[in-house]
PDB file of C-alpha atoms in Angstrom:
ATOM      1  CA  MET A 279      14.407-126.541 -88.005  1.00 69.00           C
ATOM      2  CA  SER A 280      15.381-130.018 -88.530  1.00 89.00           C
ATOM      3  CA  SER A 281      16.010-132.435 -85.967  1.00 94.00           C
ATOM      4  CA  PRO A 282      19.215-134.105 -85.118  1.00 95.00           C
ATOM      5  CA  ALA A 283      18.254-137.193 -86.264  1.00 96.00           C
ATOM      6  CA  GLU A 284      16.878-135.483 -89.730  1.00 97.00           C
ATOM      7  CA  LEU A 285      20.703-133.696 -89.677  1.00 97.00           C
ATOM      8  CA  ARG A 286      22.519-137.230 -89.714  1.00 98.00           C
ATOM      9  CA  ALA A 287      20.511-138.480 -91.943  1.00 98.00           C
ATOM     10  CA  ARG A 288      21.345-135.773 -94.313  1.00 98.00           C
ATOM     11  CA  ALA A 289      25.222-136.253 -93.736  1.00 98.00           C
ATOM     12  CA  ALA A 290      24.680-139.980 -93.653  1.00 98.00           C
ATOM     13  CA  ASP A 291      23.296-138.882 -97.293  1.00 98.00           C
ATOM     14  CA  LEU A 292      25.950-136.848 -98.632  1.00 97.00           C
ATOM     15  CA  GLU A 293      28.927-139.429 -97.169  1.00 96.00           C
ATOM     16  CA  GLY A 294      26.907-142.154 -99.208  1.00 96.00           C
ATOM     17  CA  ARG A 295      27.766-139.771-102.450  1.00 96.00           C
ATOM     18  CA  VAL A 296      31.395-140.190-102.068  1.00 96.00           C
ATOM     19  CA  PRO A 297      33.470-143.176-103.188  1.00 94.00           C
ATOM     20  CA  PRO A 298      35.909-144.785-100.611  1.00 92.00           C
ATOM     21  CA  ALA A 299      39.440-143.047-100.710  1.00 88.00           C
ATOM     22  CA  THR A 300      41.428-146.110-102.188  1.00 92.00           C
ATOM     23  CA  ALA A 301      39.130-145.027-105.603  1.00 92.00           C
ATOM     24  CA  GLY A 302      41.093-142.038-106.003  1.00 92.00           C
ATOM     25  CA  PRO A 303      41.525-138.602-105.108  1.00 94.00           C
ATOM     26  CA  ARG A 304      38.551-136.656-104.676  1.00 94.00           C
ATOM     27  CA  THR A 305      36.807-134.075-106.768  1.00 95.00           C
ATOM     28  CA  ASP A 306      35.740-130.859-105.296  1.00 97.00           C
ATOM     29  CA  ASP A 307      32.097-132.225-105.653  1.00 96.00           C
ATOM     30  CA  GLU A 308      33.050-134.839-103.214  1.00 96.00           C
ATOM     31  CA  ARG A 309      35.023-132.611-100.972  1.00 97.00           C
ATOM     32  CA  MET A 310      32.076-130.063-100.800  1.00 97.00           C
ATOM     33  CA  TRP A 311      29.638-133.056 -99.974  1.00 97.00           C
ATOM     34  CA  LEU A 312      32.086-134.572 -97.124  1.00 97.00           C
ATOM     35  CA  GLU A 313      32.792-130.765 -95.651  1.00 98.00           C
ATOM     36  CA  LYS A 314      28.596-130.329 -95.947  1.00 98.00           C
ATOM     37  CA  ALA A 315      28.290-133.251 -93.965  1.00 98.00           C
ATOM     38  CA  ALA A 316      30.675-132.413 -91.219  1.00 98.00           C
ATOM     39  CA  ALA A 317      28.840-129.261 -90.574  1.00 98.00           C
ATOM     40  CA  LEU A 318      25.267-131.357 -90.608  1.00 98.00           C
ATOM     41  CA  ARG A 319      27.120-133.374 -87.700  1.00 98.00           C
ATOM     42  CA  SER A 320      28.225-130.607 -85.633  1.00 97.00           C
ATOM     43  CA  GLU A 321      24.781-128.732 -86.058  1.00 97.00           C
ATOM     44  CA  ALA A 322      23.211-132.283 -84.554  1.00 97.00           C
ATOM     45  CA  ASP A 323      25.406-132.151 -82.093  1.00 96.00           C
ATOM     46  CA  GLN A 324      25.367-128.522 -81.197  1.00 95.00           C
ATOM     47  CA  LEU A 325      21.060-129.195 -80.513  1.00 94.00           C
ATOM     48  CA  GLU A 326      21.583-132.076 -78.813  1.00 92.00           C
ATOM     49  CA  SER A 327      23.848-130.054 -76.523  1.00 91.00           C
ATOM     50  CA  LEU A 328      21.509-127.686 -75.871  1.00 87.00           C
ATOM     51  CA  ASP A 329      18.821-130.078 -75.523  1.00 80.00           C
ATOM     52  CA  VAL A 330      20.600-131.736 -72.840  1.00 72.00           C
ATOM     53  CA  SER A 331      21.274-128.824 -71.089  1.00 71.00           C
ATOM     54  CA  SER A 332      18.061-127.350 -71.234  1.00 71.00           C
ATOM     55  CA  THR A 333      16.365-130.471 -69.590  1.00 71.00           C
ATOM     56  CA  LEU A 334      18.957-130.240 -66.630  1.00 65.00           C
ATOM     57  CA  GLN A 335      17.638-126.735 -65.605  1.00 60.00           C
TER      58      GLN A 335
END
């Protein structure tokens, strides 16, 4: 299982593959990378919230 920091690093790597929006319309691959990056960030947030709630108990 990956840590939240590792998931965010993978998300940043995927986002780094996508050129700026001013470069033109997104390709299917670029949209997929951005969707995957968003999913990885969401997973990292969920893991962090679980870690916080488990330390509060």
